[in-house]
CSV table of C-alpha atoms and ligand atoms in Angstrom, one decimal:
chain,number,residue,atom,x,y,z
A,1315,UNK,CA,69.8,37.8,76.7
A,1316,UNK,CA,66.8,38.3,74.7
A,1317,UNK,CA,63.3,38.7,76.6
A,1318,UNK,CA,59.9,37.4,75.2
A,1319,UNK,CA,57.9,40.5,76.1
A,1320,UNK,CA,57.8,43.0,73.1
A,1321,UNK,CA,57.7,46.4,74.6
A,1322,UNK,CA,56.3,49.5,72.8
A,1323,UNK,CA,59.4,51.1,71.3
A,1324,UNK,CA,58.0,54.5,72.5
A,1325,UNK,CA,57.0,56.3,75.5
A,1326,UNK,CA,53.9,58.3,75.9
A,1327,UNK,CA,54.4,62.0,75.1
A,1328,UNK,CA,50.9,63.4,75.2
A,1329,UNK,CA,47.7,61.6,76.0
A,1330,UNK,CA,43.9,61.6,75.1
A,1331,UNK,CA,41.4,60.6,77.6
A,1332,UNK,CA,39.3,57.5,77.2
A,1333,UNK,CA,35.8,58.2,78.7
A,1334,UNK,CA,34.6,55.0,80.7
A,1335,UNK,CA,31.1,53.9,80.1
A,1336,UNK,CA,28.9,51.1,81.4
A,1337,UNK,CA,27.3,48.3,79.5
A,1338,UNK,CA,24.0,49.8,80.2
A,1339,UNK,CA,24.9,53.0,78.7
A,1340,UNK,CA,26.4,51.4,75.6
A,1341,UNK,CA,23.2,49.4,75.0
A,1342,UNK,CA,21.6,52.8,74.8
A,1343,UNK,CA,24.3,54.4,72.6
A,1344,UNK,CA,24.1,51.5,70.1
A,1345,UNK,CA,20.3,51.5,70.0
A,1346,UNK,CA,20.4,55.4,69.4
A,1347,UNK,CA,22.9,54.8,66.6
A,1348,UNK,CA,20.5,52.5,64.9
A,1349,UNK,CA,22.9,49.5,65.4
A,1350,UNK,CA,25.5,51.0,63.1
A,1351,UNK,CA,28.8,51.4,64.6
A,1352,UNK,CA,29.7,54.1,62.2
A,1353,UNK,CA,26.9,56.2,63.8
A,1354,UNK,CA,28.4,56.2,67.3
A,1355,UNK,CA,30.0,59.3,68.9
A,1356,UNK,CA,33.6,58.2,69.1
A,1357,UNK,CA,33.7,59.6,72.8
A,1358,UNK,CA,31.4,56.6,73.7
A,1359,UNK,CA,34.0,54.2,72.2
A,1360,UNK,CA,36.6,52.8,74.8
A,1361,UNK,CA,38.8,51.1,72.2
A,1362,UNK,CA,38.4,52.2,68.7
A,1363,UNK,CA,39.5,49.6,66.3
A,1364,UNK,CA,37.4,50.7,63.4
A,1365,UNK,CA,40.3,51.5,61.2
A,1366,UNK,CA,44.1,52.1,61.1
A,1367,UNK,CA,43.7,55.0,58.7
A,1368,UNK,CA,44.7,58.3,60.0
A,1369,UNK,CA,44.1,57.3,63.6
A,1370,UNK,CA,47.8,56.6,64.7
A,1371,UNK,CA,49.8,58.7,67.1
A,1372,UNK,CA,52.5,61.0,65.7
A,1373,UNK,CA,55.9,61.2,67.1
A,1374,UNK,CA,57.3,64.3,68.8
A,1375,UNK,CA,59.5,64.8,65.9
A,1376,UNK,CA,56.4,64.9,63.5
A,1377,UNK,CA,54.8,67.3,65.8
A,1378,UNK,CA,58.0,69.5,65.7
A,1379,UNK,CA,58.0,69.2,62.0
A,1380,UNK,CA,54.3,70.5,61.8
A,1381,UNK,CA,55.7,73.7,63.4
A,1382,UNK,CA,58.3,73.9,60.7
A,1383,UNK,CA,55.7,73.7,57.9
A,1384,UNK,CA,55.9,76.4,55.4
A,1385,UNK,CA,52.5,77.3,53.8
A,1386,UNK,CA,53.7,79.0,50.5
A,1387,UNK,CA,51.3,78.3,47.7
A,1388,UNK,CA,54.0,77.2,45.3
A,1389,UNK,CA,57.5,75.8,45.8
A,1390,UNK,CA,57.3,75.5,49.6
A,1391,UNK,CA,60.4,74.0,51.3
A,1392,UNK,CA,58.0,71.5,53.1
A,1393,UNK,CA,57.2,70.2,49.6
A,1394,UNK,CA,60.7,69.5,48.8
A,1395,UNK,CA,61.2,67.7,52.2
A,1396,UNK,CA,58.1,65.7,51.4
A,1397,UNK,CA,59.2,64.9,47.8
A,1398,UNK,CA,62.5,63.8,48.9
A,1399,UNK,CA,61.3,61.4,51.6
A,1400,UNK,CA,58.9,59.8,49.1
A,1401,UNK,CA,61.5,59.4,46.4
A,1402,UNK,CA,64.1,58.1,49.0
A,1403,UNK,CA,61.8,54.9,49.4
A,1404,UNK,CA,60.0,55.1,46.0
A,1405,UNK,CA,62.3,56.7,43.5
A,1406,UNK,CA,59.7,57.5,40.8
A,1407,UNK,CA,60.3,60.5,38.7
A,1408,UNK,CA,57.0,62.4,39.4
A,1409,UNK,CA,55.3,62.7,42.9
A,1410,UNK,CA,51.9,64.1,42.9
A,1411,UNK,CA,50.6,64.9,46.5
A,1412,UNK,CA,46.8,64.4,47.3
A,1413,UNK,CA,44.7,64.7,50.4
A,1414,UNK,CA,44.3,61.0,50.9
A,1415,UNK,CA,44.6,57.6,48.9
A,1416,UNK,CA,41.2,57.7,47.1
A,1417,UNK,CA,41.9,61.1,45.6
A,1418,UNK,CA,45.2,59.7,44.1
A,1419,UNK,CA,43.0,56.7,42.8
A,1420,UNK,CA,40.3,59.2,41.3
A,1421,UNK,CA,43.0,61.1,39.5
A,1422,UNK,CA,44.8,58.0,38.1
A,1423,UNK,CA,41.5,56.2,37.0
A,1424,UNK,CA,40.0,59.4,35.4
A,1425,UNK,CA,43.2,59.6,33.4
A,1426,UNK,CA,43.5,55.9,32.3
A,1427,UNK,CA,40.1,54.2,33.0
A,1428,UNK,CA,36.8,54.3,31.1
A,1429,UNK,CA,34.3,52.0,29.5
A,1430,UNK,CA,35.9,48.9,28.0
A,1431,UNK,CA,39.0,49.0,30.2
A,1432,UNK,CA,39.9,46.3,32.7
A,1433,UNK,CA,42.2,46.7,35.8
A,1434,UNK,CA,43.4,43.5,37.5
A,1435,UNK,CA,44.8,43.3,40.9
A,1436,UNK,CA,45.5,40.9,43.7
A,1437,UNK,CA,42.4,42.4,45.5
A,1438,UNK,CA,41.3,46.1,44.9
A,1439,UNK,CA,40.5,48.0,48.1
A,1440,UNK,CA,36.8,49.4,48.1
A,1441,UNK,CA,37.8,52.8,47.3
A,1442,UNK,CA,40.1,51.6,44.3
A,1443,UNK,CA,37.4,49.5,42.9
A,1444,UNK,CA,34.7,52.2,43.3
A,1445,UNK,CA,37.0,54.7,41.7
A,1446,UNK,CA,37.6,52.2,38.7
A,1447,UNK,CA,34.0,51.3,38.3
A,1448,UNK,CA,33.0,55.1,38.5
A,1449,UNK,CA,35.3,55.8,35.5
A,1450,UNK,CA,33.3,53.0,33.7
A,1451,UNK,CA,36.1,50.5,33.7
A,1452,UNK,CA,36.0,47.0,35.4
A,1453,UNK,CA,37.9,45.9,38.4
A,1454,UNK,CA,39.1,42.3,38.5
A,1455,UNK,CA,40.6,40.5,41.6
A,1456,UNK,CA,43.0,37.7,41.0
A,1457,UNK,CA,44.5,36.8,44.4
A,1458,UNK,CA,45.7,33.1,44.8
A,1459,UNK,CA,43.0,30.6,46.0
A,1460,UNK,CA,44.7,30.5,49.4
A,1461,UNK,CA,43.8,34.1,49.8
A,1462,UNK,CA,40.1,33.4,50.0
A,1463,UNK,CA,40.4,30.6,52.6
A,1464,UNK,CA,40.4,32.1,56.0
A,1465,UNK,CA,42.3,28.9,57.6
A,1466,UNK,CA,45.0,28.4,55.0
A,1467,UNK,CA,48.4,29.2,56.6
A,1468,UNK,CA,50.2,30.3,53.2
A,1469,UNK,CA,52.8,32.9,54.3
A,1470,UNK,CA,51.9,35.2,51.5
A,1471,UNK,CA,48.1,35.0,51.0
A,1472,UNK,CA,48.1,38.4,49.3
A,1473,UNK,CA,49.8,36.9,46.2
A,1474,UNK,CA,48.6,37.3,42.7
A,1475,UNK,CA,47.5,34.3,40.8
A,1476,UNK,CA,50.3,34.7,38.0
A,1477,UNK,CA,48.8,32.0,35.7
A,1478,UNK,CA,45.4,33.7,36.1
A,1479,UNK,CA,46.9,37.1,35.4
A,1480,UNK,CA,48.5,36.0,32.3
A,1481,UNK,CA,45.3,34.2,31.1
A,1482,UNK,CA,43.3,37.4,31.9
A,1483,UNK,CA,45.6,39.5,29.8
A,1484,UNK,CA,45.4,37.1,26.9
A,1485,UNK,CA,41.6,36.8,27.0
A,1486,UNK,CA,41.0,40.6,27.7
A,1487,UNK,CA,43.7,42.0,25.2
A,1488,UNK,CA,46.5,44.2,26.2
A,1489,UNK,CA,44.9,47.1,24.6
A,1490,UNK,CA,42.0,47.0,27.1
A,1491,UNK,CA,44.2,46.8,30.2
A,1492,UNK,CA,45.6,50.3,31.1
A,1493,UNK,CA,47.7,49.0,34.0
A,1494,UNK,CA,48.1,46.2,36.5
A,1495,UNK,CA,47.9,46.8,40.3
A,1496,UNK,CA,49.1,45.1,43.4
A,1497,UNK,CA,47.7,46.0,46.9
A,1498,UNK,CA,50.5,45.7,49.5
A,1499,UNK,CA,49.5,44.3,52.1
A,1500,UNK,CA,46.1,43.0,50.8
A,1501,UNK,CA,43.8,44.8,53.1
A,1502,UNK,CA,40.4,43.4,51.7
A,1503,UNK,CA,42.0,39.8,51.9
A,1504,UNK,CA,43.0,40.0,55.7
A,1505,UNK,CA,45.9,42.3,55.6
A,1506,UNK,CA,47.9,39.6,54.1
A,1507,UNK,CA,51.4,40.2,52.5
A,1508,UNK,CA,52.7,39.8,49.1
A,1509,UNK,CA,55.9,38.0,48.5
A,1510,UNK,CA,58.9,39.7,46.6
A,1511,UNK,CA,59.0,36.7,44.3
A,1512,UNK,CA,55.4,37.2,43.5
A,1513,UNK,CA,55.8,40.9,42.9
A,1514,UNK,CA,58.8,40.0,40.5
A,1515,UNK,CA,56.5,37.7,38.8
A,1516,UNK,CA,53.9,40.2,38.2
A,1517,UNK,CA,56.5,42.7,37.1
A,1518,UNK,CA,57.9,40.3,34.5
A,1519,UNK,CA,54.4,39.5,33.2
A,1520,UNK,CA,53.7,43.3,32.8
A,1521,UNK,CA,57.2,43.6,31.0
A,1522,UNK,CA,56.4,40.8,28.7
A,1523,UNK,CA,53.0,42.5,27.5
A,1524,UNK,CA,54.2,46.1,27.9
A,1525,UNK,CA,51.7,46.8,30.4
A,1526,UNK,CA,52.3,49.6,33.2
A,1527,UNK,CA,52.4,48.1,36.8
A,1528,UNK,CA,51.2,50.1,39.7
A,1529,UNK,CA,51.3,49.5,43.4
A,1530,UNK,CA,48.5,50.3,46.0
A,1531,UNK,CA,51.3,50.7,48.6
A,1532,UNK,CA,49.6,52.0,51.8
A,1533,UNK,CA,51.0,49.3,54.0
A,1534,UNK,CA,54.4,49.0,52.3
A,1535,UNK,CA,56.6,48.8,55.4
A,1536,UNK,CA,54.6,46.0,57.0
A,1537,UNK,CA,54.6,44.2,53.7
A,1538,UNK,CA,58.4,44.5,53.6
A,1539,UNK,CA,58.7,43.4,57.0
A,1540,UNK,CA,56.8,40.2,56.4
A,1541,UNK,CA,59.0,39.7,53.4
A,1542,UNK,CA,62.1,39.9,55.6
A,1543,UNK,CA,60.6,37.6,58.2
A,1544,UNK,CA,59.1,34.9,55.8
A,1545,UNK,CA,60.9,34.9,52.5
A,1546,UNK,CA,64.0,33.0,51.8
A,1547,UNK,CA,67.2,34.9,51.6
A,1548,UNK,CA,65.6,38.1,53.0
A,1549,UNK,CA,66.1,38.0,56.6
A,1550,UNK,CA,69.4,40.2,56.7
A,1551,UNK,CA,68.1,42.9,54.7
A,1552,UNK,CA,67.3,46.5,55.6
A,1553,UNK,CA,63.6,47.1,55.1
A,1554,UNK,CA,64.6,50.3,53.3
A,1555,UNK,CA,66.4,48.2,50.7
A,1556,UNK,CA,63.4,45.7,50.3
A,1557,UNK,CA,61.0,48.7,49.9
A,1558,UNK,CA,63.3,50.2,47.1
A,1559,UNK,CA,63.4,46.9,45.3
A,1560,UNK,CA,59.6,46.7,45.4
A,1561,UNK,CA,59.4,50.1,44.2
A,1562,UNK,CA,61.8,49.3,41.3
A,1563,UNK,CA,59.6,46.5,40.1
A,1564,UNK,CA,56.7,48.9,39.5
A,1565,UNK,CA,56.1,52.0,37.4
A,1566,UNK,CA,54.2,53.9,39.8
A,1567,UNK,CA,52.1,54.0,42.8
A,1568,UNK,CA,49.0,55.3,44.7
A,1569,UNK,CA,49.4,55.9,48.5
A,1570,UNK,CA,47.2,56.6,51.4
A,1571,UNK,CA,49.7,58.4,53.8
A,1572,UNK,CA,47.1,57.8,56.8
A,1573,UNK,CA,48.6,54.3,57.0
A,1574,UNK,CA,52.4,53.4,57.0
A,1575,UNK,CA,53.5,57.0,56.5
A,1576,UNK,CA,52.3,57.7,59.8
A,1577,UNK,CA,50.1,60.6,59.0
A,1578,UNK,CA,46.6,61.7,60.0
A,1579,UNK,CA,46.0,62.8,56.5
A,1580,UNK,CA,47.6,62.6,53.2
A,1581,UNK,CA,48.4,60.6,50.1
A,1582,UNK,CA,50.1,60.6,46.6
A,1583,UNK,CA,50.2,59.4,43.2
A,1584,UNK,CA,53.8,58.7,41.9
A,1585,UNK,CA,55.0,57.6,38.5
A,1586,UNK,CA,57.6,57.7,35.9
A,1587,UNK,CA,55.6,58.2,32.6
A,1588,UNK,CA,55.8,62.0,31.7
A,1589,UNK,CA,52.8,62.2,29.5
A,1590,UNK,CA,50.6,60.6,32.1
A,1591,UNK,CA,52.0,62.7,34.9
A,1592,UNK,CA,51.0,65.7,33.0
A,1593,UNK,CA,47.5,64.7,32.6
A,1594,UNK,CA,47.3,63.7,36.3
A,1595,UNK,CA,48.9,67.1,37.4
A,1596,UNK,CA,46.2,69.0,35.4
A,1597,UNK,CA,43.5,66.8,37.2
A,1598,UNK,CA,45.0,67.6,40.5
A,1599,UNK,CA,45.0,71.3,39.9
A,1600,UNK,CA,41.2,71.0,39.2
A,1601,UNK,CA,40.4,69.1,42.3
A,1602,UNK,CA,43.2,69.0,44.8
A,1603,UNK,CA,45.5,72.0,44.4
A,1604,UNK,CA,48.7,73.2,43.1
A,1605,UNK,CA,51.4,70.3,42.4
A,1606,UNK,CA,53.6,71.3,45.2
A,1607,UNK,CA,51.0,70.9,47.9
A,1608,UNK,CA,48.2,68.8,46.3
A,1609,UNK,CA,45.4,68.5,48.9
A,1610,UNK,CA,47.7,69.2,51.8
A,1611,UNK,CA,49.0,71.8,54.0
A,1612,UNK,CA,52.7,72.3,54.2
A,1613,UNK,CA,52.7,71.3,57.7
A,1614,UNK,CA,51.2,67.8,56.8
A,1615,UNK,CA,53.7,67.3,54.0
A,1616,UNK,CA,56.6,67.8,56.8
A,1617,UNK,CA,54.9,65.3,59.2
A,1618,UNK,CA,54.7,62.9,56.4
A,1619,UNK,CA,58.4,63.3,55.5
A,1620,UNK,CA,59.3,62.4,59.1
A,1621,UNK,CA,56.8,59.7,59.5
A,1622,UNK,CA,58.4,58.0,56.3
A,1623,UNK,CA,61.7,57.8,58.0
A,1624,UNK,CA,60.3,56.3,61.3
A,1625,UNK,CA,58.0,53.6,59.8
A,1626,UNK,CA,60.9,51.7,58.2
A,1627,UNK,CA,62.6,51.3,61.5
A,1628,UNK,CA,63.2,47.6,62.4
A,1629,UNK,CA,62.2,48.1,65.9
A,1630,UNK,CA,59.0,49.7,65.3
A,1631,UNK,CA,58.0,47.1,62.5
A,1632,UNK,CA,58.9,44.3,64.8
A,1633,UNK,CA,56.6,45.7,67.5
A,1634,UNK,CA,54.0,46.4,65.2
A,1635,UNK,CA,53.7,43.0,63.5
A,1636,UNK,CA,54.2,41.2,66.8
A,1637,UNK,CA,51.7,43.1,68.6
A,1638,UNK,CA,48.9,42.5,66.1
A,1639,UNK,CA,50.0,38.8,66.1
A,1640,UNK,CA,49.8,39.0,69.9
A,1641,UNK,CA,46.1,40.0,69.8
A,1642,UNK,CA,45.3,37.6,67.0
A,1643,UNK,CA,46.9,34.5,68.6
A,1644,UNK,CA,45.4,35.2,71.9
A,1645,UNK,CA,41.9,35.3,70.4
A,1646,UNK,CA,42.5,32.0,68.4
A,1647,UNK,CA,43.8,30.4,71.4
A,1648,UNK,CA,40.7,31.4,73.4
A,1649,UNK,CA,38.3,29.9,70.7
A,1650,UNK,CA,37.6,32.9,68.7
A,1651,UNK,CA,38.1,31.9,65.0
A,1652,UNK,CA,40.4,34.4,62.9
A,1653,UNK,CA,41.7,34.7,59.5
A,1654,UNK,CA,45.1,32.9,59.4
A,1655,UNK,CA,48.1,33.7,59.6
A,1656,UNK,CA,47.4,37.1,61.4
A,1657,UNK,CA,47.8,40.0,59.2
A,1658,UNK,CA,49.8,43.2,59.6
A,1659,UNK,CA,47.5,46.1,60.5
A,1660,UNK,CA,44.4,44.2,61.8
A,1661,UNK,CA,43.0,40.9,63.2
A,1662,UNK,CA,40.0,39.7,61.2
A,1663,UNK,CA,37.6,37.5,63.1
A,1664,UNK,CA,35.7,34.8,61.2
A,1665,UNK,CA,32.1,35.5,62.3
A,1666,UNK,CA,30.7,32.9,60.1
A,1667,UNK,CA,32.6,30.2,62.0
A,1668,UNK,CA,31.7,31.6,65.4
A,1669,UNK,CA,28.1,32.2,64.7
A,1670,UNK,CA,27.0,29.3,62.3
A,1671,UNK,CA,23.4,29.6,63.7
A,1672,UNK,CA,22.9,33.2,62.1
A,1673,UNK,CA,21.9,33.3,58.5
A,1674,UNK,CA,24.4,35.4,56.4
A,1675,UNK,CA,21.3,37.5,55.4
A,1676,UNK,CA,20.8,38.3,59.1
A,1677,UNK,CA,24.4,39.6,59.3
A,1678,UNK,CA,26.5,37.4,61.7
A,1679,UNK,CA,29.5,40.0,61.4
A,1680,UNK,CA,27.2,42.9,62.3
A,1681,UNK,CA,25.7,40.9,65.3
A,1682,UNK,CA,29.4,40.3,66.5
A,1683,UNK,CA,30.5,43.8,66.0
A,1684,UNK,CA,27.6,45.2,68.0
A,1685,UNK,CA,28.3,42.6,70.9
A,1686,UNK,CA,31.8,43.5,71.1
A,1687,UNK,CA,30.6,47.2,71.4
A,1688,UNK,CA,28.0,46.5,74.0
A,1689,UNK,CA,30.0,44.1,76.1
A,1690,UNK,CA,33.3,46.1,76.0
A,1691,UNK,CA,32.9,49.3,74.1
A,1692,UNK,CA,35.2,48.0,71.4
A,1693,UNK,CA,34.5,49.2,67.9
A,1694,UNK,CA,35.4,47.1,65.0
A,1695,UNK,CA,34.0,46.9,61.5
A,1696,UNK,CA,31.8,44.4,59.7
A,1697,UNK,CA,33.3,43.3,56.4
A,1698,UNK,CA,30.7,41.0,55.2
A,1699,UNK,CA,27.2,40.7,53.8
A,1700,UNK,CA,26.2,44.4,55.1
A,1701,UNK,CA,29.3,45.7,53.3
A,1702,UNK,CA,29.0,43.6,50.1
A,1703,UNK,CA,25.6,42.0,50.0
A,1704,UNK,CA,23.7,44.4,47.9
A,1705,UNK,CA,24.3,43.9,44.2
A,1706,UNK,CA,23.9,46.6,41.5
A,1707,UNK,CA,20.8,44.7,40.2
A,1708,UNK,CA,19.1,45.3,43.6
A,1709,UNK,CA,19.5,41.6,44.7
A,1710,UNK,CA,21.0,40.7,48.1
A,1711,UNK,CA,23.5,37.7,48.2
A,1712,UNK,CA,25.6,36.5,51.1
A,1713,UNK,CA,29.2,37.7,50.8
A,1714,UNK,CA,32.2,35.2,50.5
A,1715,UNK,CA,33.3,35.7,54.2
A,1716,UNK,CA,31.5,37.3,57.2
A,1717,UNK,CA,34.4,39.1,59.0
A,1718,UNK,CA,34.7,41.6,61.6
A,1719,UNK,CA,38.1,43.5,61.4
A,1720,UNK,CA,39.9,44.8,64.5
A,1721,UNK,CA,42.3,47.3,63.0
A,1722,UNK,CA,45.0,48.5,65.1
A,1723,UNK,CA,45.8,52.2,65.0
A,1724,UNK,CA,49.6,52.8,64.9
A,1725,UNK,CA,51.5,53.6,68.3
A,1726,UNK,CA,48.2,54.3,70.0
A,1727,UNK,CA,47.1,51.5,72.2
A,1728,UNK,CA,49.3,49.7,74.9
A,1729,UNK,CA,49.6,46.1,75.8
A,1730,UNK,CA,46.9,46.5,78.6
A,1731,UNK,CA,44.5,48.1,76.1
A,1732,UNK,CA,45.1,45.0,73.9
A,1733,UNK,CA,44.8,42.6,76.8
A,1734,UNK,CA,41.4,44.2,77.7
A,1735,UNK,CA,40.3,43.6,74.2
A,1736,UNK,CA,41.3,39.9,74.4
A,1737,UNK,CA,39.2,39.6,77.7
A,1738,UNK,CA,36.2,41.2,76.2
A,1739,UNK,CA,36.5,39.1,73.0
A,1740,UNK,CA,36.8,35.9,74.9
A,1741,UNK,CA,33.6,36.7,77.1
A,1742,UNK,CA,31.7,37.2,73.7
A,1743,UNK,CA,33.0,33.8,72.6
A,1744,UNK,CA,31.6,32.4,75.7
A,1745,UNK,CA,28.0,33.6,75.0
A,1746,UNK,CA,28.3,33.3,71.1
A,1747,UNK,CA,25.4,31.0,70.7
A,1748,UNK,CA,23.0,33.4,72.3
A,1749,UNK,CA,23.8,36.1,69.8
A,1750,UNK,CA,20.8,36.7,67.3
A,1751,UNK,CA,20.9,38.3,63.8
A,1752,UNK,CA,19.7,41.6,62.5
A,1753,UNK,CA,17.7,42.9,59.8
A,1754,UNK,CA,18.1,46.2,58.1
A,1755,UNK,CA,15.3,48.8,58.9
A,1756,UNK,CA,16.6,51.5,56.6
A,1757,UNK,CA,19.0,51.2,53.7
A,1758,UNK,CA,20.5,54.1,51.6
A,1759,UNK,CA,21.0,53.6,47.8
A,1760,UNK,CA,24.7,53.0,47.9
A,1761,UNK,CA,27.5,52.1,50.3
A,1762,UNK,CA,24.9,51.0,52.8
A,1763,UNK,CA,27.2,49.8,55.6
A,1764,UNK,CA,28.1,53.5,56.4
A,1765,UNK,CA,24.4,54.7,57.0
A,1766,UNK,CA,21.9,51.7,57.2
A,1767,UNK,CA,20.0,51.2,60.4
A,1768,UNK,CA,19.4,47.9,61.9
A,1769,UNK,CA,16.8,46.0,64.1
A,1770,UNK,CA,17.5,43.1,66.3
A,1771,UNK,CA,15.7,39.9,65.4
B,1051,F0G,N1,44.0,51.3,49.5
B,1051,F0G,C1,44.0,50.6,50.6
B,1051,F0G,C2,44.5,49.3,50.5
B,1051,F0G,C3,43.3,51.0,51.8
B,1051,F0G,O1,43.4,50.3,52.7
B,1051,F0G,C4,42.7,52.4,51.7
B,1051,F0G,C5,42.1,52.9,52.8
B,1051,F0G,C6,42.8,53.1,50.6
B,1051,F0G,C7,43.6,52.6,49.4
B,1051,F0G,C8,42.1,54.6,50.5
B,1051,F0G,O2,42.9,55.4,51.1
B,1051,F0G,O3,41.4,56.2,53.0
B,1051,F0G,O4,43.4,57.4,52.5
B,1051,F0G,O5,41.4,57.3,50.8
B,1051,F0G,N2,41.7,52.2,53.8
B,1051,F0G,C9,41.0,52.6,55.0
B,1051,F0G,C10,40.7,51.2,55.8
B,1051,F0G,C11,39.9,53.4,54.9
B,1051,F0G,O6,40.0,51.6,56.9
B,1051,F0G,O7,41.0,50.3,55.5
B,1051,F0G,P1,42.2,56.7,51.8
């Protein structure tokens, strides 16, 4: 007998309180925060879906590993446990630990970026793009057209447009492309997976032109699970086997260990190229630390080594992907338009479709995110014109999509928390036509979504 209820494959071992607030109090908190959800005190948030990064719960085995951590400056046994756990899944020759993903990106693009260079990807995550551009290079997104259509049901909307990639390589010149990247899953494109077939296609093109191929693999286990579930011939394979095959298609990777490695902090850069690894290690010593701990304490390295064994559990991944879909499908059924199919780590609400009466330059995503907080204390994140609308030349243009991301921290909330989120969202749907836009009252010079303040219209 199989039952349809997917239970959390864990029991709660330690708890953190959620402070209850009233709608009246939240109206005051959000006004005091200048209507910017990043400025809220997190104690005043009931269900925090701002990010799945570093916000997950560690297991008792991870906490036990924390106690086992060895803080030797060089050659700690915790480092060897970490390195073995990484290489068990991603057998690259060199592993370079960093304090989080963007530090790995900064080191890699300092080493290989620079003016005149171009780096294609399916879709670069913001910090990846920012680090590439900071080096003087150009970041280019070449996701398939279905990846930009919120309602397309393509099973692998994170795929690279292979024809566009080859055309790009020919027009840009191999000498100007230090490497090709793939983000798995594609966070900026709705948490959508990339197929094994597409990864093989990218790998083959890279081999044909002798270009290195790197993965931004933050959500590698979720991506591998989607491959197992959706791709022909994959359903009987162990996720570990799929992950190793993906790793073998590439020459290296950047990683935020705050996602699938189930850590609260951490990251790494891994690669095969000896000469590039030496340059990167020297940069690591300048900015992160000695190569056997990078930006991390020995105890963090141990917690990550355990997390890497837990995240590839089929029971965990089945629960993870189905519980995100449970939220997304209930919202869609209740009339909340979402990016389809539902992604791995988050549900992306299509605020443009829900609030067509709000002009993109009055920030429908921001308006919806604020309403979710006011009504139910839920904190999501606008991914739309507030985040992407200000161009380097100072002009403001609407973003391609107006989304609100509800990211699900790993192993943190129960089904009743999620049922509450569904109830709040559907209440907001009922009142959608009464929502109003916002204008920005104060805007910083860069990365305005973090610190701008807003006023309601
Ligand atoms: N790459 C991807 C695909 C990411 O989603 C992130 C972080 C990074 C790189 C950078 O890693 O935060 O450890 O420096 N994403 C978080 C998010 C912040 O909320 O999606 P980091």
